[in-house]
Amino acid sequence: MPALAQEEAPAPGEVMAIYDIVDSVSAGRIEADIRTLVDFGTRHTASQTESATRGIGAARRWIHDEFERISAECGGCLEVVYVSDTISGETRLPEPVEVVSVLAIQRGTLDPDRVVMMSGDIDSRVSDVMDAESDSPGANDNASGVAGAIEAARVLSQHEFAGTIVYAALAGEEQGLFGGEIVADWALEQGWRIKAVLNNDMIGNIAGIDGVIDNSTIRVFSEGTRAAETEDEARRRRFTGGEVDSPSRNLARYIDRVADQYVRNLDVMMVYRLDRFGRGGHHRPFNAVGIPGVRLMETHEHYDRQHQDLRNEEGRHYGDTIDFVDFDYAAKATALNAATLALLAGAPPIPANVQVEGAVSPDTTLSWDLPEGEAAANLAGYRVHWRLTDEPQWTHSRWVGRTSSYTLENVVIDNYFFGVSAVAEDGSQTPVVFPGAAGSFGGY
């Protein structure tokens, strides 16, 4: 028999406060921040650190000070920290360099160790990745992502959430994703349970080298199977499915839903790939240690404006300068991040230990752990979800209330994929969790 849902379902899929959060994002403030970052001349990882006006040292101190200023305006609601380590002996960092990232931490009111993160990369580069002296504005790559994280902090720090939000300016990306590796290891040492990393890398360009101008689409890249999957987990996945249902992939689906519901004139293109072909981004080191993460970025890149010395040749501009950044588009991308962070942090604990059974049966039963204590104080109940195996999005769901299992009668397990999401009293909902290790977001 199916479990009986006693409680009334919250209004599905709509949290009115999110519209105000989206509308609060300012293109003007994002432009000002990008201009400030560009004015540091270069932010190469190995550039000078002592100057007050040039180099990555000056840039990261300004980011730290800006986060502190935002914190002062919310009564000290942000804890601003540097997270660093010294890297040497690497192809792109042969000599010792301190790789320093800046984090602003907005602690949750119910479950402070449950964390979601928005990140951008501080550093910039020109054609020669070892050139730490030449001007390297990095306006789009990636002052746009850092400015987005700072603006999200301004907006979301005016609200409280059940879980913790971290706004991160990561360093050392162009030299080998070192900032992400350092921060991921440090966060795990702190006991953080990171449920989502939204890595923003280039969110300000709308004119592609393919001749397309597009200010209404954003790509979200996500791994299909978990990088941290064990051999035994891979064997089980072969027989039960999950190749396109990693936590990162269901996080991407979640972001797609958020865009459809809350952000005007912005559609998500889900790309079923870890990153662009043969290239990398700062969500990857988080994925490598089992943390769900995705990359958000513009849909049509212009390669003349990435990793190039500043120059004009035969009437063609090269270099990542600010005159090619579209600030309204960057604001829409930032608004999508802010809405997603607010919903994730405002949701209850993500379902854990999700299981499914129903072989040689007309019915399918889903089960999961039911959390207790203050961390779950905002839990209203659960939805079970299902879709045909070739559907990109979850197409069917049913409110089942505050229970730990539910049976879908006459829904045959062989024909669908299944999952579970948790819903808060205000309607905030978690991503859908696919059963088993393949889809697990980890413990509560």
Short mmCIF file of C-alpha atoms in Angstrom, two decimals:
data_model
loop_
_atom_site.label_atom_id
_atom_site.label_comp_id
_atom_site.label_asym_id
_atom_site.label_seq_id
_atom_site.Cartn_x
_atom_site.Cartn_y
_atom_site.Cartn_z
CA MET A 1 0.00 0.00 0.00
CA PRO A 2 1.28 3.54 -0.63
CA ALA A 3 2.19 5.68 2.35
CA LEU A 4 -0.54 8.18 3.18
CA ALA A 5 0.43 11.85 2.88
CA GLN A 6 -1.30 13.55 5.81
CA GLU A 7 0.12 17.02 5.41
CA GLU A 8 -1.04 19.61 2.91
CA ALA A 9 1.56 20.19 0.20
CA PRO A 10 3.27 23.61 0.05
CA ALA A 11 2.63 25.61 -3.10
CA PRO A 12 4.79 23.71 -5.61
CA GLY A 13 7.73 25.35 -7.26
CA GLU A 14 7.31 28.98 -6.24
CA VAL A 15 8.87 30.97 -3.39
CA MET A 16 7.77 34.58 -3.75
CA ALA A 17 10.82 36.08 -1.99
CA ILE A 18 13.04 34.79 -4.80
CA TYR A 19 11.56 37.29 -7.26
CA ASP A 20 12.72 40.14 -5.01
CA ILE A 21 16.20 38.61 -4.79
CA VAL A 22 16.42 38.41 -8.58
CA ASP A 23 15.25 42.01 -8.99
CA SER A 24 17.80 43.23 -6.42
CA VAL A 25 20.82 42.25 -8.53
CA SER A 26 22.42 45.38 -10.02
CA ALA A 27 24.17 45.50 -13.39
CA GLY A 28 25.67 48.84 -12.35
CA ARG A 29 27.36 47.41 -9.26
CA ILE A 30 28.65 44.45 -11.27
CA GLU A 31 30.11 46.85 -13.85
CA ALA A 32 31.84 48.88 -11.13
CA ASP A 33 33.38 45.73 -9.64
CA ILE A 34 34.60 44.46 -13.01
CA ARG A 35 36.19 47.85 -13.72
CA THR A 36 37.95 47.79 -10.36
CA LEU A 37 39.35 44.32 -10.98
CA VAL A 38 40.50 45.28 -14.49
CA ASP A 39 42.26 48.34 -13.11
CA PHE A 40 44.71 46.13 -11.18
CA GLY A 41 46.49 45.69 -14.52
CA THR A 42 47.19 41.99 -14.17
CA ARG A 43 45.89 39.37 -11.77
CA HIS A 44 48.23 36.63 -12.90
CA THR A 45 48.75 34.09 -10.11
CA ALA A 46 52.49 34.83 -10.00
CA SER A 47 52.16 38.61 -10.33
CA GLN A 48 53.31 40.99 -7.63
CA THR A 49 51.64 40.97 -4.24
CA GLU A 50 53.08 43.99 -2.42
CA SER A 51 51.71 46.80 -4.58
CA ALA A 52 48.50 48.49 -3.46
CA THR A 53 47.38 49.11 -7.04
CA ARG A 54 48.70 46.34 -9.30
CA GLY A 55 48.80 42.57 -9.26
CA ILE A 56 46.94 39.73 -7.67
CA GLY A 57 47.86 40.76 -4.13
CA ALA A 58 46.11 44.10 -4.49
CA ALA A 59 43.13 42.40 -6.16
CA ARG A 60 42.58 39.85 -3.43
CA ARG A 61 42.93 42.45 -0.68
CA TRP A 62 40.29 44.57 -2.40
CA ILE A 63 37.97 41.56 -2.65
CA HIS A 64 38.52 40.84 1.05
CA ASP A 65 37.80 44.47 1.96
CA GLU A 66 34.66 44.50 -0.19
CA PHE A 67 33.33 41.39 1.51
CA GLU A 68 34.08 43.01 4.88
CA ARG A 69 32.20 46.13 3.83
CA ILE A 70 29.20 44.02 2.81
CA SER A 71 29.41 42.25 6.16
CA ALA A 72 29.37 45.54 8.04
CA GLU A 73 26.12 46.44 6.29
CA CYS A 74 24.43 43.24 7.52
CA GLY A 75 25.66 43.49 11.10
CA GLY A 76 28.68 41.23 10.66
CA CYS A 77 26.79 38.39 8.97
CA LEU A 78 29.79 37.35 6.85
CA GLU A 79 32.98 35.73 8.08
CA VAL A 80 35.70 36.71 5.60
CA VAL A 81 38.79 34.50 5.39
CA TYR A 82 41.82 33.84 3.25
CA VAL A 83 42.47 30.20 2.36
CA SER A 84 45.91 29.51 0.95
CA ASP A 85 48.78 27.14 0.34
CA THR A 86 52.12 27.39 -1.41
CA ILE A 87 52.43 25.63 -4.77
CA SER A 88 55.72 24.84 -6.52
CA GLY A 89 57.29 22.29 -8.82
CA GLU A 90 54.37 22.46 -11.24
CA THR A 91 54.62 23.04 -14.97
CA ARG A 92 52.90 26.43 -14.70
CA LEU A 93 54.19 27.23 -11.21
CA PRO A 94 57.78 25.94 -11.12
CA GLU A 95 58.81 28.36 -8.35
CA PRO A 96 57.01 28.63 -4.98
CA VAL A 97 53.89 30.82 -5.18
CA GLU A 98 51.33 31.36 -2.44
CA VAL A 99 47.91 30.68 -3.97
CA VAL A 100 45.39 32.70 -1.94
CA SER A 101 41.61 32.53 -2.30
CA VAL A 102 39.08 34.76 -0.53
CA LEU A 103 35.90 33.36 1.04
CA ALA A 104 32.92 35.11 2.61
CA ILE A 105 30.86 32.75 4.75
CA GLN A 106 27.20 33.45 5.57
CA ARG A 107 26.32 30.95 8.29
CA GLY A 108 23.00 29.13 8.21
CA THR A 109 20.56 29.51 11.08
CA LEU A 110 19.53 25.84 11.35
CA ASP A 111 22.26 23.75 9.72
CA PRO A 112 25.48 25.79 9.43
CA ASP A 113 27.66 22.91 8.25
CA ARG A 114 25.42 22.29 5.22
CA VAL A 115 27.00 24.52 2.56
CA VAL A 116 26.32 25.80 -0.95
CA MET A 117 28.94 27.88 -2.75
CA MET A 118 29.19 30.37 -5.61
CA SER A 119 32.67 30.85 -7.02
CA GLY A 120 34.58 32.91 -9.56
CA ASP A 121 38.30 33.01 -10.42
CA ILE A 122 40.51 35.93 -9.38
CA ASP A 123 43.42 35.33 -11.75
CA SER A 124 43.92 36.37 -15.36
CA ARG A 125 46.41 35.58 -18.13
CA VAL A 126 47.62 36.55 -21.61
CA SER A 127 48.89 34.35 -24.46
CA ASP A 128 51.88 33.05 -22.50
CA VAL A 129 50.50 31.47 -19.34
CA MET A 130 53.84 32.15 -17.63
CA ASP A 131 53.76 35.90 -18.35
CA ALA A 132 53.09 37.54 -14.97
CA GLU A 133 54.07 41.08 -16.04
CA SER A 134 52.06 42.10 -19.10
CA ASP A 135 48.70 43.80 -18.77
CA SER A 136 46.02 41.13 -18.47
CA PRO A 137 42.64 42.78 -17.83
CA GLY A 138 40.68 39.53 -17.55
CA ALA A 139 37.45 41.50 -17.78
CA ASN A 140 35.25 38.58 -18.76
CA ASP A 141 37.67 35.78 -17.79
CA ASN A 142 37.05 36.06 -15.00
CA ALA A 143 36.38 39.41 -13.36
CA SER A 144 32.77 38.77 -14.40
CA GLY A 145 32.51 35.66 -12.21
CA VAL A 146 34.14 37.31 -9.20
CA ALA A 147 31.93 40.38 -9.56
CA GLY A 148 28.94 38.06 -9.69
CA ALA A 149 29.95 36.37 -6.43
CA ILE A 150 30.43 39.75 -4.74
CA GLU A 151 27.05 40.99 -5.96
CA ALA A 152 25.35 37.79 -4.81
CA ALA A 153 26.84 38.41 -1.36
CA ARG A 154 25.43 41.95 -1.33
CA VAL A 155 21.94 40.72 -2.18
CA LEU A 156 21.71 37.50 -0.16
CA SER A 157 23.36 38.89 2.96
CA GLN A 158 20.16 40.85 3.51
CA HIS A 159 18.35 37.54 4.14
CA GLU A 160 18.72 34.56 6.45
CA PHE A 161 18.80 30.93 5.35
CA ALA A 162 18.72 27.54 7.02
CA GLY A 163 22.01 26.46 5.45
CA THR A 164 25.29 28.26 4.89
CA ILE A 165 26.21 30.16 1.71
CA VAL A 166 29.85 30.71 0.75
CA TYR A 167 30.91 33.33 -1.78
CA ALA A 168 34.36 32.39 -3.11
CA ALA A 169 36.99 34.17 -5.17
CA LEU A 170 39.33 31.34 -6.11
CA ALA A 171 42.94 31.77 -7.21
CA GLY A 172 45.35 29.78 -9.36
CA GLU A 173 42.80 28.62 -11.93
CA GLU A 174 44.89 29.32 -15.02
CA GLN A 175 47.91 27.59 -13.47
CA GLY A 176 46.09 24.31 -12.77
CA LEU A 177 42.89 24.77 -10.70
CA PHE A 178 44.97 25.01 -7.52
CA GLY A 179 42.71 27.41 -5.65
CA GLY A 180 39.78 25.02 -5.98
CA GLU A 181 41.86 22.08 -4.80
CA ILE A 182 43.08 24.00 -1.77
CA VAL A 183 39.63 25.28 -0.81
CA ALA A 184 37.95 21.89 -1.33
CA ASP A 185 40.46 20.19 0.98
CA TRP A 186 40.19 22.99 3.55
CA ALA A 187 36.38 22.88 3.53
CA LEU A 188 36.35 19.14 4.15
CA GLU A 189 38.77 19.65 7.04
CA GLN A 190 36.27 22.14 8.50
CA GLY A 191 33.59 19.45 8.45
CA TRP A 192 31.52 21.26 5.83
CA ARG A 193 28.96 19.17 3.94
CA ILE A 194 29.08 20.98 0.60
CA LYS A 195 25.99 20.15 -1.43
CA ALA A 196 26.55 22.41 -4.44
CA VAL A 197 29.30 24.48 -6.04
CA LEU A 198 28.18 26.96 -8.69
CA ASN A 199 31.37 27.85 -10.52
CA ASN A 200 30.97 30.96 -12.68
CA ASP A 201 33.65 31.29 -15.31
CA MET A 202 32.96 33.90 -17.99
CA ILE A 203 29.41 35.18 -17.56
CA GLY A 204 29.74 38.51 -19.39
CA ASN A 205 30.13 37.91 -23.13
CA ILE A 206 27.17 37.71 -25.51
CA ALA A 207 28.93 37.89 -28.93
CA GLY A 208 30.50 34.62 -30.04
CA ILE A 209 33.28 33.89 -32.47
CA ASP A 210 30.62 31.93 -34.37
CA GLY A 211 28.87 35.20 -35.21
CA VAL A 212 25.95 34.62 -32.85
CA ILE A 213 24.84 37.32 -30.41
CA ASP A 214 22.87 35.78 -27.55
CA ASN A 215 21.98 37.47 -24.28
CA SER A 216 19.25 35.03 -23.26
CA THR A 217 21.00 31.67 -22.85
CA ILE A 218 23.52 30.38 -20.32
CA ARG A 219 25.29 27.04 -20.36
CA VAL A 220 25.49 24.74 -17.34
CA PHE A 221 28.10 21.98 -17.60
CA SER A 222 27.85 18.94 -15.34
CA GLU A 223 29.51 15.55 -15.01
CA GLY A 224 27.25 12.58 -15.78
CA THR A 225 28.80 10.04 -13.42
CA ARG A 226 30.60 10.91 -10.20
CA ALA A 227 34.34 11.35 -10.49
CA ALA A 228 34.69 9.76 -7.03
CA GLU A 229 32.73 6.64 -7.99
CA THR A 230 34.29 3.36 -6.81
CA GLU A 231 34.64 0.24 -8.94
CA ASP A 232 31.83 -1.46 -7.01
CA GLU A 233 29.56 1.58 -7.41
CA ALA A 234 30.25 1.60 -11.16
CA ARG A 235 29.31 -2.08 -11.37
CA ARG A 236 26.01 -1.45 -9.56
CA ARG A 237 25.26 1.58 -11.76
CA ARG A 238 25.67 -0.59 -14.85
CA PHE A 239 22.60 -2.58 -13.80
CA THR A 240 20.48 0.10 -12.10
CA GLY A 241 21.17 3.24 -14.13
CA GLY A 242 22.46 6.64 -13.10
CA GLU A 243 24.80 7.49 -15.99
CA VAL A 244 23.04 10.85 -16.37
CA ASP A 245 21.93 11.30 -12.77
CA SER A 246 24.97 12.25 -10.74
CA PRO A 247 24.29 14.88 -8.06
CA SER A 248 26.01 17.43 -10.30
CA ARG A 249 23.69 16.56 -13.19
CA ASN A 250 20.59 16.86 -11.00
CA LEU A 251 21.97 20.15 -9.70
CA ALA A 252 22.11 21.32 -13.34
CA ARG A 253 18.48 20.27 -13.81
CA TYR A 254 17.62 22.23 -10.68
CA ILE A 255 19.28 25.38 -12.03
CA ASP A 256 17.37 24.94 -15.29
CA ARG A 257 14.09 24.90 -13.32
CA VAL A 258 15.09 27.97 -11.34
CA ALA A 259 15.81 29.92 -14.53
CA ASP A 260 12.46 28.96 -16.02
CA GLN A 261 10.58 30.01 -12.90
CA TYR A 262 12.36 33.12 -11.66
CA VAL A 263 14.72 34.77 -14.19
CA ARG A 264 13.21 36.63 -17.13
CA ASN A 265 14.68 36.07 -20.59
CA LEU A 266 17.32 33.58 -19.50
CA ASP A 267 17.21 29.95 -20.56
CA VAL A 268 19.62 27.24 -19.41
CA MET A 269 21.36 25.06 -21.94
CA MET A 270 22.31 21.92 -20.02
CA VAL A 271 25.52 20.50 -21.47
CA TYR A 272 26.07 16.82 -20.65
CA ARG A 273 29.82 17.16 -20.21
CA LEU A 274 32.10 18.03 -17.29
CA ASP A 275 33.35 21.12 -19.12
CA ARG A 276 34.06 22.43 -22.58
CA PHE A 277 35.78 19.94 -24.87
CA GLY A 278 39.28 19.28 -23.55
CA ARG A 279 39.17 22.25 -21.16
CA GLY A 280 38.70 22.69 -17.42
CA GLY A 281 37.21 24.86 -14.71
CA HIS A 282 37.21 25.30 -10.97
CA HIS A 283 34.24 23.04 -10.25
CA ARG A 284 36.39 20.07 -11.28
CA PRO A 285 38.54 19.81 -8.13
CA PHE A 286 35.36 19.80 -6.05
CA ASN A 287 33.90 17.01 -8.20
CA ALA A 288 37.15 15.10 -7.77
CA VAL A 289 36.61 14.80 -4.00
CA GLY A 290 32.92 13.93 -4.30
CA ILE A 291 31.36 17.41 -4.03
CA PRO A 292 28.55 18.21 -6.49
CA GLY A 293 29.50 21.13 -8.71
CA VAL A 294 28.72 22.67 -12.09
CA ARG A 295 30.09 25.35 -14.38
CA LEU A 296 27.89 28.27 -15.46
CA MET A 297 29.04 30.38 -18.38
CA GLU A 298 28.03 32.24 -21.50
CA THR A 299 26.80 30.17 -24.43
CA HIS A 300 28.81 31.70 -27.28
CA GLU A 301 32.49 32.28 -26.49
CA HIS A 302 34.84 34.54 -28.42
CA TYR A 303 38.31 33.00 -28.38
CA ASP A 304 40.02 36.20 -29.58
CA ARG A 305 39.04 37.63 -26.18
CA GLN A 306 40.45 34.81 -24.05
CA HIS A 307 44.07 34.17 -23.06
CA GLN A 308 45.38 36.70 -25.59
CA ASP A 309 48.01 39.44 -25.57
CA LEU A 310 46.38 42.85 -26.01
CA ARG A 311 46.74 43.83 -29.67
CA ASN A 312 45.02 44.65 -32.94
CA GLU A 313 45.99 42.76 -36.08
CA GLU A 314 44.51 43.50 -39.50
CA GLY A 315 41.58 45.25 -37.91
CA ARG A 316 40.91 42.38 -35.48
CA HIS A 317 40.94 42.95 -31.73
CA TYR A 318 42.59 40.48 -29.38
CA GLY A 319 42.42 40.56 -25.60
CA ASP A 320 39.95 40.34 -22.73
CA THR A 321 39.03 44.01 -22.33
CA ILE A 322 36.04 45.53 -20.63
CA ASP A 323 34.48 47.03 -23.74
CA PHE A 324 33.28 43.54 -24.71
CA VAL A 325 31.50 42.76 -21.43
CA ASP A 326 27.70 42.96 -21.36
CA PHE A 327 26.83 43.96 -17.81
CA ASP A 328 23.09 43.31 -18.12
CA TYR A 329 23.80 39.74 -19.18
CA ALA A 330 26.24 39.30 -16.28
CA ALA A 331 23.50 40.56 -13.98
CA LYS A 332 21.02 37.99 -15.30
CA ALA A 333 23.57 35.22 -14.78
CA THR A 334 24.25 36.50 -11.26
CA ALA A 335 20.53 36.64 -10.52
CA LEU A 336 20.23 32.99 -11.54
CA ASN A 337 23.02 32.12 -9.13
CA ALA A 338 21.50 34.16 -6.32
CA ALA A 339 18.08 32.57 -6.78
CA THR A 340 19.59 29.09 -6.85
CA LEU A 341 21.71 29.70 -3.75
CA ALA A 342 18.73 31.12 -1.85
CA LEU A 343 16.53 28.14 -2.69
CA LEU A 344 19.24 25.59 -1.92
CA ALA A 345 20.19 27.23 1.37
CA GLY A 346 16.55 27.76 2.31
CA ALA A 347 15.60 24.15 1.65
CA PRO A 348 15.63 21.34 4.23
CA PRO A 349 18.40 18.72 4.30
CA ILE A 350 18.82 17.01 0.94
CA PRO A 351 17.39 13.46 1.05
CA ALA A 352 19.98 10.90 2.09
CA ASN A 353 20.23 7.14 1.64
CA VAL A 354 17.62 7.16 -1.13
CA GLN A 355 16.77 3.63 -2.26
CA VAL A 356 14.39 2.16 -4.85
CA GLU A 357 12.93 -1.30 -5.27
CA GLY A 358 10.24 -2.97 -7.34
CA ALA A 359 11.81 -5.64 -9.56
CA VAL A 360 9.26 -8.03 -11.09
CA SER A 361 6.44 -5.98 -9.54
CA PRO A 362 3.80 -3.59 -10.87
CA ASP A 363 4.73 -1.07 -8.16
CA THR A 364 7.84 0.98 -7.32
CA THR A 365 8.82 1.87 -3.76
CA LEU A 366 11.19 4.68 -2.82
CA SER A 367 12.66 5.08 0.66
CA TRP A 368 15.01 7.52 2.37
CA ASP A 369 16.18 8.58 5.82
CA LEU A 370 13.96 10.95 7.76
CA PRO A 371 16.11 13.59 9.52
CA GLU A 372 15.40 14.89 12.99
CA GLY A 373 16.53 17.81 15.11
CA GLU A 374 16.99 21.50 14.45
CA ALA A 375 18.65 20.98 11.05
CA ALA A 376 15.33 19.68 9.74
CA ALA A 377 13.09 22.18 11.56
CA ASN A 378 11.91 23.68 8.27
CA LEU A 379 11.07 20.33 6.64
CA ALA A 380 7.49 20.14 5.38
CA GLY A 381 7.81 16.84 3.55
CA TYR A 382 8.90 15.14 0.36
CA ARG A 383 8.10 14.77 -3.31
CA VAL A 384 8.83 11.65 -5.29
CA HIS A 385 9.73 12.19 -8.95
CA TRP A 386 9.90 10.04 -12.05
CA ARG A 387 10.60 10.43 -15.76
CA LEU A 388 11.04 8.29 -18.85
CA THR A 389 14.66 7.23 -19.16
CA ASP A 390 15.30 9.38 -22.25
CA GLU A 391 13.76 12.57 -20.80
CA PRO A 392 16.24 15.34 -19.90
CA GLN A 393 14.09 16.76 -17.07
CA TRP A 394 11.93 15.32 -14.30
CA THR A 395 8.42 15.28 -15.74
CA HIS A 396 6.23 13.77 -13.00
CA SER A 397 6.11 14.27 -9.24
CA ARG A 398 3.84 13.56 -6.30
CA TRP A 399 3.68 15.18 -2.89
CA VAL A 400 3.96 12.44 -0.25
CA GLY A 401 4.30 14.43 2.98
CA ARG A 402 6.62 13.89 5.90
CA THR A 403 7.34 10.18 5.54
CA SER A 404 10.38 8.01 4.82
CA SER A 405 8.94 5.85 2.04
CA TYR A 406 6.32 5.83 -0.66
CA THR A 407 4.97 3.30 -3.14
CA LEU A 408 3.91 4.34 -6.62
CA GLU A 409 1.23 1.82 -7.56
CA ASN A 410 1.25 0.50 -11.13
CA VAL A 411 4.36 2.50 -12.03
CA VAL A 412 6.81 -0.13 -13.26
CA ILE A 413 10.40 0.35 -12.13
CA ASP A 414 11.83 -0.87 -15.45
CA ASN A 415 10.31 1.97 -17.48
CA TYR A 416 11.34 5.09 -15.53
CA PHE A 417 14.03 6.81 -13.52
CA PHE A 418 13.04 7.86 -10.01
CA GLY A 419 14.12 10.35 -7.35
CA VAL A 420 13.17 12.21 -4.19
CA SER A 421 13.33 15.88 -3.16
CA ALA A 422 12.73 17.52 0.21
CA VAL A 423 10.46 20.57 0.53
CA ALA A 424 10.60 23.34 3.12
CA GLU A 425 7.60 24.96 4.74
CA ASP A 426 8.02 28.01 2.49
CA GLY A 427 8.16 25.84 -0.65
CA SER A 428 11.95 25.86 -1.12
CA GLN A 429 12.91 22.50 -2.56
CA THR A 430 16.12 20.51 -2.86
CA PRO A 431 17.42 19.01 -6.09
CA VAL A 432 16.03 15.60 -6.94
CA VAL A 433 18.17 12.78 -5.56
CA PHE A 434 18.53 9.68 -7.73
CA PRO A 435 18.63 6.43 -5.71
CA GLY A 436 21.85 4.76 -4.67
CA ALA A 437 25.44 5.91 -4.77
CA ALA A 438 25.11 7.16 -8.36
CA GLY A 439 22.87 10.04 -7.33
CA SER A 440 23.83 10.60 -3.70
CA PHE A 441 24.53 14.12 -2.43
CA GLY A 442 26.08 12.51 0.66
CA GLY A 443 24.74 12.39 4.21
CA TYR A 444 22.70 15.13 5.80
#
